[in-house]
mmCIF file of C-alpha atoms in Angstrom:
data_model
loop_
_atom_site.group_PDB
_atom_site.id
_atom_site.type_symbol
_atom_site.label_atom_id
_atom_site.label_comp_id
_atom_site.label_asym_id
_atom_site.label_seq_id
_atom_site.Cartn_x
_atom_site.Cartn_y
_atom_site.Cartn_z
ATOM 1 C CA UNK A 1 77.730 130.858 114.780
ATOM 2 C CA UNK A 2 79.474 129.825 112.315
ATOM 3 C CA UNK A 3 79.909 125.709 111.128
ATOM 4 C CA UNK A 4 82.506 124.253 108.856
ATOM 5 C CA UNK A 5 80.100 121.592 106.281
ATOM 6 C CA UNK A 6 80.583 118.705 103.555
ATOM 7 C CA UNK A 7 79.095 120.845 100.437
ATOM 8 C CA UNK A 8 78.260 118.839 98.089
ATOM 9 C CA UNK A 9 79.149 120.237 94.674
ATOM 10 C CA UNK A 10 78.629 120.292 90.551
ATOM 11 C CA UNK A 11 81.891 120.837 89.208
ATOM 12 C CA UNK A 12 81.489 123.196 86.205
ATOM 13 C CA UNK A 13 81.629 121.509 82.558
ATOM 14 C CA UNK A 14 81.482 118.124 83.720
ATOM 15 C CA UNK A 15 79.129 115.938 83.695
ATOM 16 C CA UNK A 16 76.395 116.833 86.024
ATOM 17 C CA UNK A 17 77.046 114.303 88.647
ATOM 18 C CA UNK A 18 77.093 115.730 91.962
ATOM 19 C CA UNK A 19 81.031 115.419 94.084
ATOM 20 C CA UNK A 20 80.606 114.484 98.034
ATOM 21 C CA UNK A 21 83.616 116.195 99.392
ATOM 22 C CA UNK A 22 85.698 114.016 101.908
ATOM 23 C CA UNK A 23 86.559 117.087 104.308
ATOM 24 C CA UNK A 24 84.321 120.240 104.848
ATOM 25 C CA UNK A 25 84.867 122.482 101.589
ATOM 26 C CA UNK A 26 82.571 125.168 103.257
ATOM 27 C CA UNK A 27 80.629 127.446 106.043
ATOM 28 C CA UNK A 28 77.004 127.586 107.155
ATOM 29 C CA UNK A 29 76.002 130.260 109.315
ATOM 30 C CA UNK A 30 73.605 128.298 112.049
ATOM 31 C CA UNK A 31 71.486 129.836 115.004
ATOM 32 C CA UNK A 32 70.866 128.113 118.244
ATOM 33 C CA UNK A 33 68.988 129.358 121.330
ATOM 34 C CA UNK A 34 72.602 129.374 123.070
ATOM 35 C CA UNK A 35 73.651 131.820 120.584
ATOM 36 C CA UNK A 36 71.571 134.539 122.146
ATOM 37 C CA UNK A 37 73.024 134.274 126.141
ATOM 38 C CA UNK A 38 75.595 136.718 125.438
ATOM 39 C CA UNK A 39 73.067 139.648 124.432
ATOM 40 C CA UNK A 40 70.790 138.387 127.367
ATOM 41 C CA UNK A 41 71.085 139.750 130.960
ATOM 42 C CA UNK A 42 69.891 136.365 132.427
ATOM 43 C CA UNK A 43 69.072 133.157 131.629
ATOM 44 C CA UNK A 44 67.585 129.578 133.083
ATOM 45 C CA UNK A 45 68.699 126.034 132.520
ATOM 46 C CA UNK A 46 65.665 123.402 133.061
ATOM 47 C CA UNK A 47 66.310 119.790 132.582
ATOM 48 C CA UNK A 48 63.042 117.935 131.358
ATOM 49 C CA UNK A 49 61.658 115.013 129.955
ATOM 50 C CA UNK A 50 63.085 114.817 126.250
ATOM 51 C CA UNK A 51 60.154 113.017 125.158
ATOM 52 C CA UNK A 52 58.123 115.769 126.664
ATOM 53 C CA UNK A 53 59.673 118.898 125.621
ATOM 54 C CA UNK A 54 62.260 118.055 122.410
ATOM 55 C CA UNK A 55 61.511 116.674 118.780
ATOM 56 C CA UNK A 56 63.646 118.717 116.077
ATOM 57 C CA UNK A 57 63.015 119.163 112.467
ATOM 58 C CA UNK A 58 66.867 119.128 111.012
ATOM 59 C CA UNK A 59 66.745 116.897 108.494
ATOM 60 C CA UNK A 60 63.616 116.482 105.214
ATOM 61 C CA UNK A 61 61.363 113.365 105.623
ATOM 62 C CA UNK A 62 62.489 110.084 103.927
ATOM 63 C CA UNK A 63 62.654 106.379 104.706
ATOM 64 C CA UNK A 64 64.656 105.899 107.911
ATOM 65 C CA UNK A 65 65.121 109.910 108.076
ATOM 66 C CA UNK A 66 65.654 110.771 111.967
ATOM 67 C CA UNK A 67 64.775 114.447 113.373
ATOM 68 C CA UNK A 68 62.176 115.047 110.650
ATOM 69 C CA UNK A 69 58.664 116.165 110.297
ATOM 70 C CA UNK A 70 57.183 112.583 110.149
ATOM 71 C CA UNK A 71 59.743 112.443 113.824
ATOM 72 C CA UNK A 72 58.159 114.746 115.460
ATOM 73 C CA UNK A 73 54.623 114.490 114.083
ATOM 74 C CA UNK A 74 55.004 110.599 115.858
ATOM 75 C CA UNK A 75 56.864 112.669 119.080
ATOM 76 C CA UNK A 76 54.244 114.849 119.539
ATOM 77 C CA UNK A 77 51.026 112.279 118.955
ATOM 78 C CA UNK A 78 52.550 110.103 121.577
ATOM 79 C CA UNK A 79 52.417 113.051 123.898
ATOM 80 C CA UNK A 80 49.156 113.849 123.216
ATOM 81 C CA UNK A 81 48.435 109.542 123.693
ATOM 82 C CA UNK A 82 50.070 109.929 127.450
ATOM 83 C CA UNK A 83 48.049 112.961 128.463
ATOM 84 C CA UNK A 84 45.248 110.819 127.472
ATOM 85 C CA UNK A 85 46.532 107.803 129.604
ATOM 86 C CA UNK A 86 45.972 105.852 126.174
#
């Protein structure tokens, strides 16, 4: 599908410093598993545990950074640590 984004932006000839538009300037064409129930014939809702079935990669890793590898790394140990019973 298709999502309107902040971009941010060099202008040309200036000065190298990058602009952080206030409104989205652009689109990014994103996939999600919903995207694909038209084209199927069928399809199943389950509701689960999120700590048992959900840890997304969206964003890079960084100090603070939510949803990224060092996230789910950490989400998926601590799985591992309950099967355990540790």
């Amino acid at each position: 599908h298709l999502a309107k984004k902040k971009i941010p932006w060099v202008p040309p000839g200036g000065d190298g410093e990058t602009v952080a538009p206030s409104a989205p300037n652009g689109f990014k064409l994103e996939m999600f598993i919903f995207d694909v129930f038209p084209f199927a014939s069928s399809h199943v809702a389950l509701s689960v545990p999120r700590e048992e079935e959900f840890a997304p990669v969206k964003n890079a890793e960084g100090p603070g950074a939510a949803d990224s590898p060092a996230t789910a790394r950490a989400a998926l140990g601590a799985l591992g640590r309950r099967w355990l019973g540790a």
